[in-house]
Short mmCIF file of C-alpha atoms and ligand atoms in Angstrom, two decimals:
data_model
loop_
_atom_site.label_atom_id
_atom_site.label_comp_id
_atom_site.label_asym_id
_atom_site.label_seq_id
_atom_site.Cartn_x
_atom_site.Cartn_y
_atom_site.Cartn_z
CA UNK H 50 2.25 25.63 -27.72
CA UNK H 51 -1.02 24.99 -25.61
CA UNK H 52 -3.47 22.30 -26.86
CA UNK H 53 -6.78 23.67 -27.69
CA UNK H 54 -9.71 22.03 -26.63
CA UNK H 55 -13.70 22.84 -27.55
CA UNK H 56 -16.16 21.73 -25.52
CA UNK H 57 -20.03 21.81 -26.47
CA UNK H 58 -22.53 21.54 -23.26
CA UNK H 59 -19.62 23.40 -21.12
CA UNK H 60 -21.97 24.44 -18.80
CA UNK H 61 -23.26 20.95 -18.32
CA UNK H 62 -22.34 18.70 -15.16
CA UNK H 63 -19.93 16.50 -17.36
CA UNK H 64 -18.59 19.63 -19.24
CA UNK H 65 -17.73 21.90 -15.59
CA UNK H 66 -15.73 18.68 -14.75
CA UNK H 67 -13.77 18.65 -18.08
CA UNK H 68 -13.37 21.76 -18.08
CA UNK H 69 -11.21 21.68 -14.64
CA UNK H 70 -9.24 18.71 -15.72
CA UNK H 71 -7.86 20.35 -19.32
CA UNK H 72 -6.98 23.37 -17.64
CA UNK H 73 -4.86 21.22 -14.99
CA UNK H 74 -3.36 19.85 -17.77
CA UNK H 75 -2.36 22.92 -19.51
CA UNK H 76 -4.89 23.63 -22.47
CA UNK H 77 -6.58 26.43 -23.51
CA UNK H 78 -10.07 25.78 -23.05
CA UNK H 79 -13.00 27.10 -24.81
CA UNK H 80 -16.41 26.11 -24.60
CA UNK H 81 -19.57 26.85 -26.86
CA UNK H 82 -23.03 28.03 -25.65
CA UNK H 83 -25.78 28.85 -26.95
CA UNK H 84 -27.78 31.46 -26.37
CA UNK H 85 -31.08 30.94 -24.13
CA UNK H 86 -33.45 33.30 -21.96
CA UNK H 87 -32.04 32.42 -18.72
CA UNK H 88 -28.65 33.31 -18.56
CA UNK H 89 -28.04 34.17 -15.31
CA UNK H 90 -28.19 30.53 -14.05
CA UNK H 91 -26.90 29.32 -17.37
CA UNK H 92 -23.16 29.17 -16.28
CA UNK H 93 -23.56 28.23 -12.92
CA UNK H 94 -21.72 25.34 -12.52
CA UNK H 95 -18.32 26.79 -14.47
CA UNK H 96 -18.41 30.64 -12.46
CA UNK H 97 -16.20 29.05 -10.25
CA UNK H 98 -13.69 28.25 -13.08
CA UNK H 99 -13.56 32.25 -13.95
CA UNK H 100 -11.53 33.85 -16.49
CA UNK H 101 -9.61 30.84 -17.35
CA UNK H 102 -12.44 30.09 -20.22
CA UNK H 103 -13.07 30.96 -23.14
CA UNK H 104 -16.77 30.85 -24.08
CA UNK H 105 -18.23 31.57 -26.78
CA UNK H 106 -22.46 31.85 -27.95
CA UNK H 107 -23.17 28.92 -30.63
CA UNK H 108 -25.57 26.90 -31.00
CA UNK H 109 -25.02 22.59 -32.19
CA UNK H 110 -28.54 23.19 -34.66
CA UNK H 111 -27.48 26.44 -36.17
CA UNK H 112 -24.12 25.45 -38.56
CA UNK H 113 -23.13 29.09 -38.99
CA UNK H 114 -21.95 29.36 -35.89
CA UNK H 115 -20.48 26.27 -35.39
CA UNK H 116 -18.01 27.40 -38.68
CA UNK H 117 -17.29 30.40 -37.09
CA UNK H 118 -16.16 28.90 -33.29
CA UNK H 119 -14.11 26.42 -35.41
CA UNK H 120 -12.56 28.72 -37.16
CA UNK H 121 -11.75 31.01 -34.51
CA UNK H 122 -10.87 28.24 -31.82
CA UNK H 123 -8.50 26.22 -34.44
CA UNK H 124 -9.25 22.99 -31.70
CA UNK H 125 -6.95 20.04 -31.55
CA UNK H 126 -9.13 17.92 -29.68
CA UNK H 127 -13.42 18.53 -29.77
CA UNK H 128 -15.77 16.97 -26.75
CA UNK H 129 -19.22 17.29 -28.17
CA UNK H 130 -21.44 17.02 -24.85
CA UNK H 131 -24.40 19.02 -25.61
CA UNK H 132 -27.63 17.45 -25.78
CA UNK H 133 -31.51 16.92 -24.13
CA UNK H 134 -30.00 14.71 -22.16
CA UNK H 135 -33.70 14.04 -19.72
CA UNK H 136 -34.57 10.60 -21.25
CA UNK H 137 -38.49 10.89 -19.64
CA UNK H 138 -38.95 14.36 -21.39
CA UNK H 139 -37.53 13.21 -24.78
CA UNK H 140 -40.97 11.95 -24.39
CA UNK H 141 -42.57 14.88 -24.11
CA UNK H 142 -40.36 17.07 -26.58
CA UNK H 143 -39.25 13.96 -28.96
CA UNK H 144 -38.58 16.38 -32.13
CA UNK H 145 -36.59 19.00 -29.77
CA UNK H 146 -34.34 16.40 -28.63
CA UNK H 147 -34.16 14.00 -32.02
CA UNK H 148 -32.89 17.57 -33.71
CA UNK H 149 -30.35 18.38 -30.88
CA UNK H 150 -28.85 15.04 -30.75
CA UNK H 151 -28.95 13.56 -34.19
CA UNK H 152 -28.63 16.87 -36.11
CA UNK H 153 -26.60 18.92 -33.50
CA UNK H 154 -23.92 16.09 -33.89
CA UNK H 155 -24.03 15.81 -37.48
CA UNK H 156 -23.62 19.36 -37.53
CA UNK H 157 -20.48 19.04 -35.45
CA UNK H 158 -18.96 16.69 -37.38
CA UNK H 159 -19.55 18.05 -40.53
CA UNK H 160 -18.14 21.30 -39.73
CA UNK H 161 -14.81 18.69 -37.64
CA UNK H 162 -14.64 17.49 -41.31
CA UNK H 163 -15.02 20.67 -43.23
CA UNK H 164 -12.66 23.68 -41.06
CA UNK H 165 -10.60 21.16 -38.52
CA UNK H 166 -9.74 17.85 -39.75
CA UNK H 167 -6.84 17.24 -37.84
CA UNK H 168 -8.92 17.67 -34.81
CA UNK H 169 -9.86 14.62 -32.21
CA UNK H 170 -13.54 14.31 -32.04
CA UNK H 171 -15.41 12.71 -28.70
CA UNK H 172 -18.47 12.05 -29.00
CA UNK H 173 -21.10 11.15 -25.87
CA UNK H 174 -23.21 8.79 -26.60
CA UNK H 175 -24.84 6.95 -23.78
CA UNK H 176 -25.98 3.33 -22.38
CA UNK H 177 -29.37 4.34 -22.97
CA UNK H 178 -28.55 3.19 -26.52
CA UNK H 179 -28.93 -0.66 -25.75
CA UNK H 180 -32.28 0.17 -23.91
CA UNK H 181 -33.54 -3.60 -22.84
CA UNK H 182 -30.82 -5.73 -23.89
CA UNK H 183 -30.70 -9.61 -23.94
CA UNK H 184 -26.93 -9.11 -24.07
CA UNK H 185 -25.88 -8.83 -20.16
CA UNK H 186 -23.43 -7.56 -18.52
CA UNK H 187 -23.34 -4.75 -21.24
CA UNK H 188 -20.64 -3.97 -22.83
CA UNK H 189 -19.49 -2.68 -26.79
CA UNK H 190 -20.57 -5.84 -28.65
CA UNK H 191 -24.10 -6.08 -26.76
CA UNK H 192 -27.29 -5.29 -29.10
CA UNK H 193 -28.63 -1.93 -28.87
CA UNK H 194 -32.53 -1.39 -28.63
CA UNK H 195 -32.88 1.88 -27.85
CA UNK H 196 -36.53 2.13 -25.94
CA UNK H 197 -36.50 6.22 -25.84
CA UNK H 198 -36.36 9.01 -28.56
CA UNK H 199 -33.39 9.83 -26.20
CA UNK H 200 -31.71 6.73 -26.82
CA UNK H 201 -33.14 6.14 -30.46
CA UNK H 202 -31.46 9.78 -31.06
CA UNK H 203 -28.15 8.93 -29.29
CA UNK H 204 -28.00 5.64 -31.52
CA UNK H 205 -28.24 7.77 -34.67
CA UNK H 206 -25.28 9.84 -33.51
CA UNK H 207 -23.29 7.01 -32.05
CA UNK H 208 -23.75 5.76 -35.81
CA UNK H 209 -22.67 9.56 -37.61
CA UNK H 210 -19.46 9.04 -35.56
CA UNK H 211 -18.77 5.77 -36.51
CA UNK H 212 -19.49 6.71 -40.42
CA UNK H 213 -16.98 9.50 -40.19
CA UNK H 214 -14.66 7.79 -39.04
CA UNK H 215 -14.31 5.89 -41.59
CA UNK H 216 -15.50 7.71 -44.59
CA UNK H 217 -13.87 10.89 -43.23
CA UNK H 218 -10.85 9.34 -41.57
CA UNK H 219 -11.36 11.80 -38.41
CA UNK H 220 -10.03 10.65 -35.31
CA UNK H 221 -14.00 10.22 -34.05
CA UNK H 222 -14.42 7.98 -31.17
CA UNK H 223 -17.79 7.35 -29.49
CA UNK H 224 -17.62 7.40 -24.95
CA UNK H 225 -20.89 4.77 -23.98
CA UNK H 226 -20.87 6.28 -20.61
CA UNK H 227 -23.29 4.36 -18.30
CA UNK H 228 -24.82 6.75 -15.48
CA UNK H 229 -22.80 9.18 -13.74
CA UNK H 230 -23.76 11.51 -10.70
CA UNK H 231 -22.31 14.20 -8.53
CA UNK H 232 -23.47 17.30 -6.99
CA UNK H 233 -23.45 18.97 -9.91
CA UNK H 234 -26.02 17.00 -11.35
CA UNK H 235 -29.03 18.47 -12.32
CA UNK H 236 -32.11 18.02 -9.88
CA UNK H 237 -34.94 15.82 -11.93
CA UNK H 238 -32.22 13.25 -12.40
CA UNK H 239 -33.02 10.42 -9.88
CA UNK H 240 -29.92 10.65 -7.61
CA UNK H 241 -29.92 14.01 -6.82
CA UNK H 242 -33.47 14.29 -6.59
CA UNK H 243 -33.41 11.71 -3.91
CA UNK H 244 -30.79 13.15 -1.76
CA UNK H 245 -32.07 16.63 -2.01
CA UNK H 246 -35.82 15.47 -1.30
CA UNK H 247 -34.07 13.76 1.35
CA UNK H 248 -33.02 16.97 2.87
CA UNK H 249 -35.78 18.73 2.38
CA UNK H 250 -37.16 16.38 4.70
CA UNK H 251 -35.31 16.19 7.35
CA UNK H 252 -34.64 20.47 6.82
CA UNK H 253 -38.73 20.35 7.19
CA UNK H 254 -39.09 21.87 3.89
CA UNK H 255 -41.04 18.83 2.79
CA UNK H 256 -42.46 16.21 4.04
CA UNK H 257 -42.50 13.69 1.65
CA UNK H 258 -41.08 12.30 -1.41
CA UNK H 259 -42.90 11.71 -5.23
CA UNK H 260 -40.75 8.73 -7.46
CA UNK H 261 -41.62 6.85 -10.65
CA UNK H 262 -40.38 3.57 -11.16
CA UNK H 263 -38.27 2.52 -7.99
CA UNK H 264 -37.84 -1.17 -9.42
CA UNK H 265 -35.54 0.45 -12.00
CA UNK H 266 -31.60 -0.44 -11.59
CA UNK H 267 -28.80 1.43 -12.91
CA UNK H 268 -25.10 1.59 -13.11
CA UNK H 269 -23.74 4.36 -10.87
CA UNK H 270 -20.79 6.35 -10.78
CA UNK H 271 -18.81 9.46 -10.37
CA UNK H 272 -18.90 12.10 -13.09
CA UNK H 273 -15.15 13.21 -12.20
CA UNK H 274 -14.16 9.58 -12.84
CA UNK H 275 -16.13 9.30 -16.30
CA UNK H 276 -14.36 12.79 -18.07
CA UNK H 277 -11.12 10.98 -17.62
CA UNK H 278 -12.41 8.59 -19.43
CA UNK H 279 -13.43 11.12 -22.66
CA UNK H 280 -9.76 12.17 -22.07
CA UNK H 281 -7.82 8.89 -22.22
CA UNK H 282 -10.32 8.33 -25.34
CA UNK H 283 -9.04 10.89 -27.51
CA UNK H 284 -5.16 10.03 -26.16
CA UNK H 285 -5.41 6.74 -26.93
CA UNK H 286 -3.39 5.37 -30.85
CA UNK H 287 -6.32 4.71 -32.53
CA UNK H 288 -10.12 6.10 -32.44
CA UNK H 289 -12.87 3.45 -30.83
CA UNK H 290 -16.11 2.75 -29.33
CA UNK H 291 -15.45 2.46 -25.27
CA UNK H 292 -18.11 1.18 -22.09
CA UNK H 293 -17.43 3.27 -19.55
CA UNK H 294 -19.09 2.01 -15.95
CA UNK H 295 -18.59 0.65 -12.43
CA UNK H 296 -19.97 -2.90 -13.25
CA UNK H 297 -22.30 -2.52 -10.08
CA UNK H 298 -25.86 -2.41 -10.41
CA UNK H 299 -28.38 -0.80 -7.68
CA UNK H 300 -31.95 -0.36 -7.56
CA UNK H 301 -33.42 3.12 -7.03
CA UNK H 302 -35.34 1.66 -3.95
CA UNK H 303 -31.95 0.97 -2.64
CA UNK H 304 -30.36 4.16 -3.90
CA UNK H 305 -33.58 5.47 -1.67
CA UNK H 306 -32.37 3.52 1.24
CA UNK H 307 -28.96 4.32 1.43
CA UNK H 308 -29.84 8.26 1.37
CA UNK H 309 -32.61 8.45 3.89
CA UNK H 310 -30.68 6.30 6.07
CA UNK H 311 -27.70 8.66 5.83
CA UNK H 312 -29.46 11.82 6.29
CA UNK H 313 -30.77 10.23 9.56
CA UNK H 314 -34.15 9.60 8.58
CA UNK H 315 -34.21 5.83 8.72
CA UNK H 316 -36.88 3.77 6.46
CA UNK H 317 -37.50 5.39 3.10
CA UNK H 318 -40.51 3.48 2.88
CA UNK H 319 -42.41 6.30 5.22
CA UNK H 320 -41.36 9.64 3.19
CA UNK H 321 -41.45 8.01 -0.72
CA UNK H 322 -44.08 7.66 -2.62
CA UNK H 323 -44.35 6.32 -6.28
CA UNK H 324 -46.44 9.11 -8.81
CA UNK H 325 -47.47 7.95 -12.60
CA UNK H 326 -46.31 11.65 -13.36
CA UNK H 327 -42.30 10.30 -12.89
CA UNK H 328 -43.31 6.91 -14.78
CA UNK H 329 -41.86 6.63 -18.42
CA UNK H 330 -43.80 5.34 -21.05
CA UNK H 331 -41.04 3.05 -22.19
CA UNK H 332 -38.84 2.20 -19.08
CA UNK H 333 -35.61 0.64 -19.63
CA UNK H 334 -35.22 -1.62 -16.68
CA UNK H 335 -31.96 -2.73 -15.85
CA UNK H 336 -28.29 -1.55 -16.72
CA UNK H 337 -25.07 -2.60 -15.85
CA UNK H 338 -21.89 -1.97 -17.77
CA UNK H 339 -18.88 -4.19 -18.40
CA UNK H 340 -15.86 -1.90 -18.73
CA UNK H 341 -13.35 -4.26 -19.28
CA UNK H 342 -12.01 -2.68 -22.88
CA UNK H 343 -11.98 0.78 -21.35
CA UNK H 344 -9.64 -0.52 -18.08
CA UNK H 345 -7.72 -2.78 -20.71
CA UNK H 346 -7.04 -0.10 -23.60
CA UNK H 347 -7.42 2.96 -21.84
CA UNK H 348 -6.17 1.78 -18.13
CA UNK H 349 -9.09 3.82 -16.67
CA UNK H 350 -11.04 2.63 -13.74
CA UNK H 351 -13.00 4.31 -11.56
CA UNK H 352 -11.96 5.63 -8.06
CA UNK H 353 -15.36 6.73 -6.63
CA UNK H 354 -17.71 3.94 -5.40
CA UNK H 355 -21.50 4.30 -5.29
CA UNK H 356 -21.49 5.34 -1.41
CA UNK H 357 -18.82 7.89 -1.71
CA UNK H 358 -20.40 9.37 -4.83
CA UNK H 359 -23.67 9.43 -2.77
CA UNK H 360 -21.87 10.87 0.07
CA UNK H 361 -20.66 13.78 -1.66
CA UNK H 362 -23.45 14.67 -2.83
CA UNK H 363 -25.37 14.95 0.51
CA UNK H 364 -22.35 16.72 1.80
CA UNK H 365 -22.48 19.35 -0.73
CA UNK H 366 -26.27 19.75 -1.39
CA UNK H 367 -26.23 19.83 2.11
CA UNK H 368 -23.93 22.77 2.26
CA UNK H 369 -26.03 24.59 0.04
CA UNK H 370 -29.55 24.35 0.98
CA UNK H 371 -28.65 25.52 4.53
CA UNK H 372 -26.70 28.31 3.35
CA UNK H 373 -30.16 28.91 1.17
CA UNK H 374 -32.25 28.95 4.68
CA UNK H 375 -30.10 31.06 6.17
CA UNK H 376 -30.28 33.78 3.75
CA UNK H 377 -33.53 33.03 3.29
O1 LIG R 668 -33.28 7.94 -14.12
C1 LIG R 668 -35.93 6.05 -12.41
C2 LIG R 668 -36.03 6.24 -13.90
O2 LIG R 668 -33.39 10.29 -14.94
C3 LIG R 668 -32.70 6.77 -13.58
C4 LIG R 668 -29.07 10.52 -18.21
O3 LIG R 668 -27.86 11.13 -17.83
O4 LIG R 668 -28.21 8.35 -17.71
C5 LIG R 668 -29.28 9.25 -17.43
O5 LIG R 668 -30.53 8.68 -17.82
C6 LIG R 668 -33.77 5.75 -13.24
C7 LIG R 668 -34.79 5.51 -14.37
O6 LIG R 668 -31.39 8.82 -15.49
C8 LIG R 668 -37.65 8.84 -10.87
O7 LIG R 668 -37.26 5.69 -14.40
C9 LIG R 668 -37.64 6.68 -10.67
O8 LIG R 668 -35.05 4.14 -14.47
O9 LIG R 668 -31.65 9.66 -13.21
P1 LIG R 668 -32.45 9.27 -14.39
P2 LIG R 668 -31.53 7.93 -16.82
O10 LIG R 668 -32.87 8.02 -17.42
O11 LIG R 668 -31.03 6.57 -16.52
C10 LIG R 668 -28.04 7.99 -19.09
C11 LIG R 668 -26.79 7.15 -19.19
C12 LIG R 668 -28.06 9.15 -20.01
O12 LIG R 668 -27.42 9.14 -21.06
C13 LIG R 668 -29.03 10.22 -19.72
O13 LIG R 668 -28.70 11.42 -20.41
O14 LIG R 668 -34.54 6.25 -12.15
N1 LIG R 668 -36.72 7.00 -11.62
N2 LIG R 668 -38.22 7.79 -10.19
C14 LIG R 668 -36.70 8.34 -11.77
N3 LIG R 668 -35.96 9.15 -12.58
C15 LIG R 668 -36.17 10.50 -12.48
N4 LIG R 668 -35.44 11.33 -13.27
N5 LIG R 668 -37.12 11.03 -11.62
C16 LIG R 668 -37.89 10.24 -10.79
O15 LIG R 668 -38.73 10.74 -10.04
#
C-alpha cells in the first residue's frame, strides 16, 4: 500500500518541492487549496508536476472542509505549510494573518485529532519566532521574542503543536526552518527580488533598484534542502522541535553584492537604493541558526551553499524573463 500524504500550501514554493520528493518516494500525494479569485496563476509552480496530484479546494479557516479532505484523503503523514507567510505585510493585514496561522493550524490539528489520529503531523513554524534574541547562535533552547504579528502568530502555533502533542498524543512535531530561497520563491521576498531587479537591470527593463533595510542579516539556504528536512521529521522515532539552517549568516548588502556582481553589473551601490516603503516597523535584525540537533537526530545537512542557491536562481529567473521579452 502507498503512503498518503496531505499537504496544505501545495502550491507554495516549499510545498511544489515536497510535493516532487513524496512522489519520488512512492506516495500518493494530495494537496489542499483553497479557493481564491486568481486561479489561473494559483498552481503555477506544481503544473509541471501534472496529473500525479491530487488536489483538492479547502480552506485551513473554514473546518468543514478540512473534515471532509481528511476524511476523504485518510493521510498517514500531514505537512501543514499554508500560511501569510510576508512578515512586512503581517503588518499591514495583522488579523488576516493572526487567523490563518494561529487558527488555520488549530483547525488542522483539531480535525488530525478528531478524523486521523494515527496520522504524522508537521508543522512549519519559522525562525521568525525568536525575533531579536539574546540567545546566539539560535538554536531550539534559545528565547523566542517574536517582533512581528507574523512571528507572534507562528509562536502561537508552534505552541498548539506542542500542546497536542502531549495532551493529544499525535505524532506533532514543529520544523523551525530559518530562511530558505530558490527560484520558486515568490518575488517581494528579498532574494529573489534582488536577483530579478538585478536583471531587469542589466535586461534594461529598469534602471534601478528600491530596498528597505540592507543592514539586515539572515540565514540562507536552499528550499530543496529544507523539505527533506520536514521529511526526516516525521520519519524520525519520536515527535520534536528541530532548527533547520546553514549556520551562515549574510547581510542583504552582501546578498546585493554577490548578485549584481554576477549578473555583470559590478557595484550594487550605483543601481540600489534604500525606500521607507520596504522598511518594517519592527525589524528583526540578525539570524543565524545552529542546526546541530537536526544533523545529529535527523542526519540532515544541507547540500546547497548560499552562492549556488543564488546561482540558480539567476540561472532560472534568467531563463524566464528572456523567454518573457521574446514573446513579448
Ligand atoms: O526579508 C530585508 C528585510 O522578506 C529578509 C519568510 O519566508 O523567512 C522569511 O521572512 C530581510 C529582512 O524574509 C527588502 O527587512 C530589505 O530583514 O526575504 P524577506 P523574512 O522576513 O526574513 C522566515 C524564516 C519566514 O518564516 C517568512 O515566512 O531582508 N529587506 N529590503 C527586504 N525584504 C523584502 N521582502 N523586501 C525588500 O525590499
Amino acid at each position: 500500500m502507498k503512503r498518503k500524504a496531505l499537504i496544505t500550501g501545495i502550491a507554495g514554493q516549499d510545498g511544489s518541492y515536497l510535493a516532487e520528493l513524496l512522489l519520488a518516494k512512492d506516495y500518493d500525494v494530495f494537496g489542499m487549496i483553497p479557493r481564491r479569485s486568481t486561479p489561473e496563476t494559483q498552481t503555477l509552480r506544481i503544473e509541471h508536476i501534472g496529473s500525479q496530484l491530487h488536489l483538492e479546494y479547502g480552506d485551513v479557516l473554514d473546518l468543514a472542509s478540512i473534515y471532509r479532505v481528511m476524511k476523504l484523503v485518510h493521510p498517514d503523514e500531514i505537512y501543514h505549510l499554508a500560511a501569510q507567510s510576508h512578515v512586512r505585510i503581517s503588518f499591514t493585514e495583522p488579523i488576516h494573518t493572526t487567523s490563518v496561522i494561529s487558527l488555520g493550524t488549530l483547525n488542522m490539528l483539531e480535525a488530525t485529532s478528531e478524523f486521523a489520529p494515527w496520522a504524522r503531523f508537521y508543522h512549519a513554524a519559522s525562525s521568525e519566532m525568536y525575533g531579536n534574541t539574546p540567545d546566539y547562535p539560535i538554536n531550539e533552547d534559545s528565547r523566542m521574542i517574536p517582533c512581528s504579528p507574523y512571528a507572534a502568530a507562528k509562536l502561537q502555533a508552534y505552541h498548539l503543536t506542542q500542546i497536542f502533542r502531549v495532551s493529544k498524543r499525535l505524532f506533532a512535531s514543529n520544523g523551525i526552518l530559518f530562511n530558505h530561497e530558490s527560484p520558486r520563491r515568490g518575488l517581494n521576498f528579498v532574494t529573489a527580488k534582488v536577483v530579478k531587479g538585478a536583471l531587469d537591470i542589466r535586461g534594461g527593463r529598469a534602471d534601478r533598484l528600491e530596498l528597505g533595510n540592507l543592514d539586515a542579516t539572515r540565514d540562507w539556504g536552499h528550499a530543496e534542502d529544507y523539505v527533506r528536512a520536514m521529511w526526516l521529521m516525521l520519519q524520525a522515532p519520536q515527535p520534536g522541535d528541530y532548527v533547520v539552517a546553514t549556520g551562515r549568516e549574510v547581510s542583504v548588502r552582501d546578498l546585493c553584492a554577490y548578485v549584481f556582481d554576477k549578473v555583470g553589473l559590478g557595484d550594487y551601490r550605483k543601481y540600489v537604493v534604500t525606500s521607507e516603503r520596504f522598511l518594517r516597523p519592527f525589524e528583526l535584525e540578525h539570524l543565524r541558526g545552529d542546526a546541530s540537533k537536526a544533523r545529529r537526530d535527523l542526519d540532515w545537512q544541507p547540500t546547497w551553499t548560499f552562492e549556488t542557491m543564488l546561482d540558480e536562481m539567476i540561472e532560472v529567473l534568467g531563463r524566464r524573463l528572456s523567454a518573457a521579452a521574446t514573446a513579448d
